[in-house]
Amino acid sequence: MFAETDKNSFDFTQYQAIRDRSIGRLFWRLKRFTSDFIEPRLHAKGFVDFKMSYLMFLSNIEEGGTTNNELAKRACVTKQMMSKIVGLLEVEGYIYTQKNPSDSRSSIIFLNERGKELFVSLKDCMQEARDKFDGIVGHDRMEQVIEIMAELVNKLENDEQ
């Protein structure tokens, strides 16, 4: 990684070369670009209160509903944080909750019509982003990127279990 010259010296040129190809930094920059590209398009479609960070919650809601605990686990947040987010998303009109018939202490979370409309609009916005990416690296290379990322994520998630 860094050349062994002097343990106390810092070679900024070497650091910059590593930094510019850092996988974490590249993923972060791509995520930031994607968010900055999609969020204003969703706002223009009428979802003016939507933030891309909501997706990690909304995208984990199943058609038959999802409990707060399951949603917290999938989104990798605490149950308390999930409860706050659920309250916010309910007030903003993306979801609704119902008492869990098998456990009265919990609720089941569902997408409402506005939440479903969001995902229809999101699909169009994501396609715009994908078209932009295809225009830069080509469709086939972008398919390879997606296949590799899906393989990595699936393998890493399976290793965690």
Short mmCIF file of C-alpha atoms in Angstrom, two decimals, residues 94-148:
data_model
loop_
_atom_site.label_atom_id
_atom_site.label_comp_id
_atom_site.label_asym_id
_atom_site.label_seq_id
_atom_site.Cartn_x
_atom_site.Cartn_y
_atom_site.Cartn_z
CA TYR A 94 -46.06 7.03 2.40
CA ILE A 95 -47.19 4.25 4.73
CA TYR A 96 -49.94 3.22 7.11
CA THR A 97 -49.90 0.88 10.08
CA GLN A 98 -52.33 -1.64 11.49
CA LYS A 99 -52.25 -3.51 14.78
CA ASN A 100 -50.64 -6.90 14.39
CA PRO A 101 -53.46 -9.48 14.79
CA SER A 102 -51.03 -12.05 16.21
CA ASP A 103 -49.27 -9.65 18.62
CA SER A 104 -51.23 -6.64 19.91
CA ARG A 105 -48.00 -5.00 21.13
CA SER A 106 -46.77 -4.48 17.56
CA SER A 107 -48.01 -3.00 14.31
CA ILE A 108 -47.70 -4.08 10.73
CA ILE A 109 -46.45 -1.46 8.27
CA PHE A 110 -47.83 -1.20 4.73
CA LEU A 111 -47.16 1.04 1.75
CA ASN A 112 -50.17 3.23 1.05
CA GLU A 113 -51.16 4.55 -2.39
CA ARG A 114 -48.74 7.47 -2.18
CA GLY A 115 -45.92 5.07 -1.27
CA LYS A 116 -46.76 2.88 -4.25
CA GLU A 117 -46.93 5.93 -6.54
CA LEU A 118 -43.49 6.91 -5.28
CA PHE A 119 -42.06 3.58 -6.41
CA VAL A 120 -43.64 3.93 -9.85
CA SER A 121 -42.04 7.37 -10.19
CA LEU A 122 -38.79 6.09 -8.72
CA LYS A 123 -38.61 3.39 -11.39
CA ASP A 124 -38.68 6.09 -14.10
CA CYS A 125 -36.02 8.17 -12.31
CA MET A 126 -33.79 5.13 -11.78
CA GLN A 127 -34.08 4.34 -15.49
CA GLU A 128 -32.93 7.89 -16.28
CA ALA A 129 -29.90 7.36 -14.04
CA ARG A 130 -29.24 3.96 -15.62
CA ASP A 131 -29.45 5.49 -19.11
CA LYS A 132 -26.89 8.10 -18.03
CA PHE A 133 -24.56 5.38 -16.71
CA ASP A 134 -25.03 3.32 -19.89
CA GLY A 135 -24.14 6.40 -21.91
CA ILE A 136 -20.86 6.71 -20.03
CA VAL A 137 -19.62 3.10 -19.85
CA GLY A 138 -21.97 1.27 -22.22
CA HIS A 139 -24.92 -0.99 -21.45
CA ASP A 140 -22.93 -4.25 -21.36
CA ARG A 141 -20.27 -2.91 -19.01
CA MET A 142 -22.95 -1.45 -16.74
CA GLU A 143 -24.65 -4.86 -16.65
CA GLN A 144 -21.32 -6.34 -15.55
CA VAL A 145 -21.00 -3.74 -12.78
CA ILE A 146 -24.50 -4.58 -11.53
CA GLU A 147 -23.89 -8.35 -11.71
CA ILE A 148 -20.64 -8.01 -9.75
#
